[in-house]
Amino acid sequence: MLMEVAFKAGGIGESHSHPHEQISYCLKGKVAFHIDGETLRIHAGQSVVIPSHTEHGVTALEDNTLRDAFTPLRQDLLNT
């Protein structure tokens, strides 16, 4: 499942976890991922892999757009 998300500079994606594996690819801007107690900063053209059941969140360092890929399908996001 693919989905595109955008954050304004300073925006926060609250820390959470889910049973799905996730890859987030930065299409534009810069973002800091907080994954299992560590911070990883990425920019356009870079990606990060988040294993299933791993606590993670995000802070937008600039306006950005991310493309997230999940497996298996996230039924909880289909109607949002």
mmCIF file with all atom_site columns, C-alpha atoms in Angstrom:
data_model
loop_
_atom_site.group_PDB
_atom_site.id
_atom_site.type_symbol
_atom_site.label_atom_id
_atom_site.label_alt_id
_atom_site.label_comp_id
_atom_site.label_asym_id
_atom_site.label_entity_id
_atom_site.label_seq_id
_atom_site.pdbx_PDB_ins_code
_atom_site.Cartn_x
_atom_site.Cartn_y
_atom_site.Cartn_z
_atom_site.occupancy
_atom_site.B_iso_or_equiv
_atom_site.pdbx_formal_charge
_atom_site.auth_seq_id
_atom_site.auth_comp_id
_atom_site.auth_asym_id
_atom_site.auth_atom_id
_atom_site.pdbx_PDB_model_num
ATOM 1  C CA . MET A 1 1  ? 0.000   0.000  0.000  1.00 0.00 ? 1  MET A CA 1
ATOM 2  C CA . LEU A 1 2  ? 1.348   3.438  -0.929 1.00 0.00 ? 2  LEU A CA 1
ATOM 3  C CA . MET A 1 3  ? 0.268   6.755  0.517  1.00 0.00 ? 3  MET A CA 1
ATOM 4  C CA . GLU A 1 4  ? 1.559   10.292 0.253  1.00 0.00 ? 4  GLU A CA 1
ATOM 5  C CA . VAL A 1 5  ? 1.742   12.610 3.266  1.00 0.00 ? 5  VAL A CA 1
ATOM 6  C CA . ALA A 1 6  ? 2.910   16.201 3.630  1.00 0.00 ? 6  ALA A CA 1
ATOM 7  C CA . PHE A 1 7  ? 4.026   18.147 6.685  1.00 0.00 ? 7  PHE A CA 1
ATOM 8  C CA . LYS A 1 8  ? 4.628   21.863 7.054  1.00 0.00 ? 8  LYS A CA 1
ATOM 9  C CA . ALA A 1 9  ? 7.921   22.871 8.690  1.00 0.00 ? 9  ALA A CA 1
ATOM 10 C CA . GLY A 1 10 ? 7.664   22.156 12.418 1.00 0.00 ? 10 GLY A CA 1
ATOM 11 C CA . GLY A 1 11 ? 4.844   19.643 11.938 1.00 0.00 ? 11 GLY A CA 1
ATOM 12 C CA . ILE A 1 12 ? 4.880   16.526 14.087 1.00 0.00 ? 12 ILE A CA 1
ATOM 13 C CA . GLY A 1 13 ? 3.733   12.998 13.406 1.00 0.00 ? 13 GLY A CA 1
ATOM 14 C CA . GLU A 1 14 ? 3.097   11.624 16.893 1.00 0.00 ? 14 GLU A CA 1
ATOM 15 C CA . SER A 1 15 ? 4.992   8.559  18.041 1.00 0.00 ? 15 SER A CA 1
ATOM 16 C CA . HIS A 1 16 ? 3.163   5.287  17.359 1.00 0.00 ? 16 HIS A CA 1
ATOM 17 C CA . SER A 1 17 ? 3.690   1.708  16.222 1.00 0.00 ? 17 SER A CA 1
ATOM 18 C CA . HIS A 1 18 ? 1.781   -0.762 14.061 1.00 0.00 ? 18 HIS A CA 1
ATOM 19 C CA . PRO A 1 19 ? 2.188   -4.354 12.878 1.00 0.00 ? 19 PRO A CA 1
ATOM 20 C CA . HIS A 1 20 ? 2.995   -3.233 9.320  1.00 0.00 ? 20 HIS A CA 1
ATOM 21 C CA . GLU A 1 21 ? 6.470   -2.854 7.854  1.00 0.00 ? 21 GLU A CA 1
ATOM 22 C CA . GLN A 1 22 ? 6.965   0.668  6.489  1.00 0.00 ? 22 GLN A CA 1
ATOM 23 C CA . ILE A 1 23 ? 9.311   2.376  4.048  1.00 0.00 ? 23 ILE A CA 1
ATOM 24 C CA . SER A 1 24 ? 9.150   6.172  3.893  1.00 0.00 ? 24 SER A CA 1
ATOM 25 C CA . TYR A 1 25 ? 10.679  7.931  0.887  1.00 0.00 ? 25 TYR A CA 1
ATOM 26 C CA . CYS A 1 26 ? 11.227  11.690 1.032  1.00 0.00 ? 26 CYS A CA 1
ATOM 27 C CA . LEU A 1 27 ? 10.008  13.326 -2.175 1.00 0.00 ? 27 LEU A CA 1
ATOM 28 C CA . LYS A 1 28 ? 10.870  16.883 -1.088 1.00 0.00 ? 28 LYS A CA 1
ATOM 29 C CA . GLY A 1 29 ? 12.124  18.772 1.951  1.00 0.00 ? 29 GLY A CA 1
ATOM 30 C CA . LYS A 1 30 ? 13.809  17.470 5.103  1.00 0.00 ? 30 LYS A CA 1
ATOM 31 C CA . VAL A 1 31 ? 12.422  15.414 7.955  1.00 0.00 ? 31 VAL A CA 1
ATOM 32 C CA . ALA A 1 32 ? 13.665  13.802 11.189 1.00 0.00 ? 32 ALA A CA 1
ATOM 33 C CA . PHE A 1 33 ? 12.370  10.322 11.957 1.00 0.00 ? 33 PHE A CA 1
ATOM 34 C CA . HIS A 1 34 ? 12.424  9.210  15.583 1.00 0.00 ? 34 HIS A CA 1
ATOM 35 C CA . ILE A 1 35 ? 12.684  5.421  15.468 1.00 0.00 ? 35 ILE A CA 1
ATOM 36 C CA . ASP A 1 36 ? 13.000  3.281  18.567 1.00 0.00 ? 36 ASP A CA 1
ATOM 37 C CA . GLY A 1 37 ? 14.782  6.035  20.523 1.00 0.00 ? 37 GLY A CA 1
ATOM 38 C CA . GLU A 1 38 ? 17.103  7.155  17.702 1.00 0.00 ? 38 GLU A CA 1
ATOM 39 C CA . THR A 1 39 ? 16.791  10.113 15.331 1.00 0.00 ? 39 THR A CA 1
ATOM 40 C CA . LEU A 1 40 ? 17.493  9.804  11.607 1.00 0.00 ? 40 LEU A CA 1
ATOM 41 C CA . ARG A 1 41 ? 17.404  12.901 9.394  1.00 0.00 ? 41 ARG A CA 1
ATOM 42 C CA . ILE A 1 42 ? 16.626  12.417 5.710  1.00 0.00 ? 42 ILE A CA 1
ATOM 43 C CA . HIS A 1 43 ? 16.062  14.722 2.739  1.00 0.00 ? 43 HIS A CA 1
ATOM 44 C CA . ALA A 1 44 ? 14.626  14.455 -0.772 1.00 0.00 ? 44 ALA A CA 1
ATOM 45 C CA . GLY A 1 45 ? 15.773  11.263 -2.471 1.00 0.00 ? 45 GLY A CA 1
ATOM 46 C CA . GLN A 1 46 ? 16.427  9.343  0.743  1.00 0.00 ? 46 GLN A CA 1
ATOM 47 C CA . SER A 1 47 ? 14.347  6.720  2.520  1.00 0.00 ? 47 SER A CA 1
ATOM 48 C CA . VAL A 1 48 ? 14.018  4.984  5.852  1.00 0.00 ? 48 VAL A CA 1
ATOM 49 C CA . VAL A 1 49 ? 12.796  1.481  6.744  1.00 0.00 ? 49 VAL A CA 1
ATOM 50 C CA . ILE A 1 50 ? 10.663  1.016  9.855  1.00 0.00 ? 50 ILE A CA 1
ATOM 51 C CA . PRO A 1 51 ? 10.207  -2.594 10.994 1.00 0.00 ? 51 PRO A CA 1
ATOM 52 C CA . SER A 1 52 ? 6.833   -3.789 12.251 1.00 0.00 ? 52 SER A CA 1
ATOM 53 C CA . HIS A 1 53 ? 5.949   -3.051 15.900 1.00 0.00 ? 53 HIS A CA 1
ATOM 54 C CA . THR A 1 54 ? 8.662   -0.351 16.122 1.00 0.00 ? 54 THR A CA 1
ATOM 55 C CA . GLU A 1 55 ? 7.838   2.909  17.921 1.00 0.00 ? 55 GLU A CA 1
ATOM 56 C CA . HIS A 1 56 ? 8.318   5.822  15.510 1.00 0.00 ? 56 HIS A CA 1
ATOM 57 C CA . GLY A 1 57 ? 7.332   9.421  14.850 1.00 0.00 ? 57 GLY A CA 1
ATOM 58 C CA . VAL A 1 58 ? 8.451   12.312 12.672 1.00 0.00 ? 58 VAL A CA 1
ATOM 59 C CA . THR A 1 59 ? 9.317   16.010 12.902 1.00 0.00 ? 59 THR A CA 1
ATOM 60 C CA . ALA A 1 60 ? 9.305   18.176 9.762  1.00 0.00 ? 60 ALA A CA 1
ATOM 61 C CA . LEU A 1 61 ? 12.538  20.141 9.475  1.00 0.00 ? 61 LEU A CA 1
ATOM 62 C CA . GLU A 1 62 ? 11.177  21.840 6.317  1.00 0.00 ? 62 GLU A CA 1
ATOM 63 C CA . ASP A 1 63 ? 7.933   21.650 4.369  1.00 0.00 ? 63 ASP A CA 1
ATOM 64 C CA . ASN A 1 64 ? 8.079   18.131 2.962  1.00 0.00 ? 64 ASN A CA 1
ATOM 65 C CA . THR A 1 65 ? 6.282   15.371 1.140  1.00 0.00 ? 65 THR A CA 1
ATOM 66 C CA . LEU A 1 66 ? 6.759   11.692 1.953  1.00 0.00 ? 66 LEU A CA 1
ATOM 67 C CA . ARG A 1 67 ? 5.623   8.581  0.127  1.00 0.00 ? 67 ARG A CA 1
ATOM 68 C CA . ASP A 1 68 ? 4.986   5.763  2.594  1.00 0.00 ? 68 ASP A CA 1
ATOM 69 C CA . ALA A 1 69 ? 4.791   2.102  1.614  1.00 0.00 ? 69 ALA A CA 1
ATOM 70 C CA . PHE A 1 70 ? 3.212   -0.431 3.983  1.00 0.00 ? 70 PHE A CA 1
ATOM 71 C CA . THR A 1 71 ? 2.964   -4.188 3.979  1.00 0.00 ? 71 THR A CA 1
ATOM 72 C CA . PRO A 1 72 ? 0.534   -5.723 4.557  1.00 0.00 ? 72 PRO A CA 1
ATOM 73 C CA . LEU A 1 73 ? -2.271  -3.363 3.536  1.00 0.00 ? 73 LEU A CA 1
ATOM 74 C CA . ARG A 1 74 ? -3.302  -0.893 6.274  1.00 0.00 ? 74 ARG A CA 1
ATOM 75 C CA . GLN A 1 75 ? -7.051  -1.295 6.514  1.00 0.00 ? 75 GLN A CA 1
ATOM 76 C CA . ASP A 1 76 ? -7.130  1.394  9.254  1.00 0.00 ? 76 ASP A CA 1
ATOM 77 C CA . LEU A 1 77 ? -6.021  4.055  6.740  1.00 0.00 ? 77 LEU A CA 1
ATOM 78 C CA . LEU A 1 78 ? -8.332  3.197  3.845  1.00 0.00 ? 78 LEU A CA 1
ATOM 79 C CA . ASN A 1 79 ? -11.190 5.463  4.947  1.00 0.00 ? 79 ASN A CA 1
ATOM 80 C CA . THR A 1 80 ? -9.195  8.441  6.283  1.00 0.00 ? 80 THR A CA 1
#
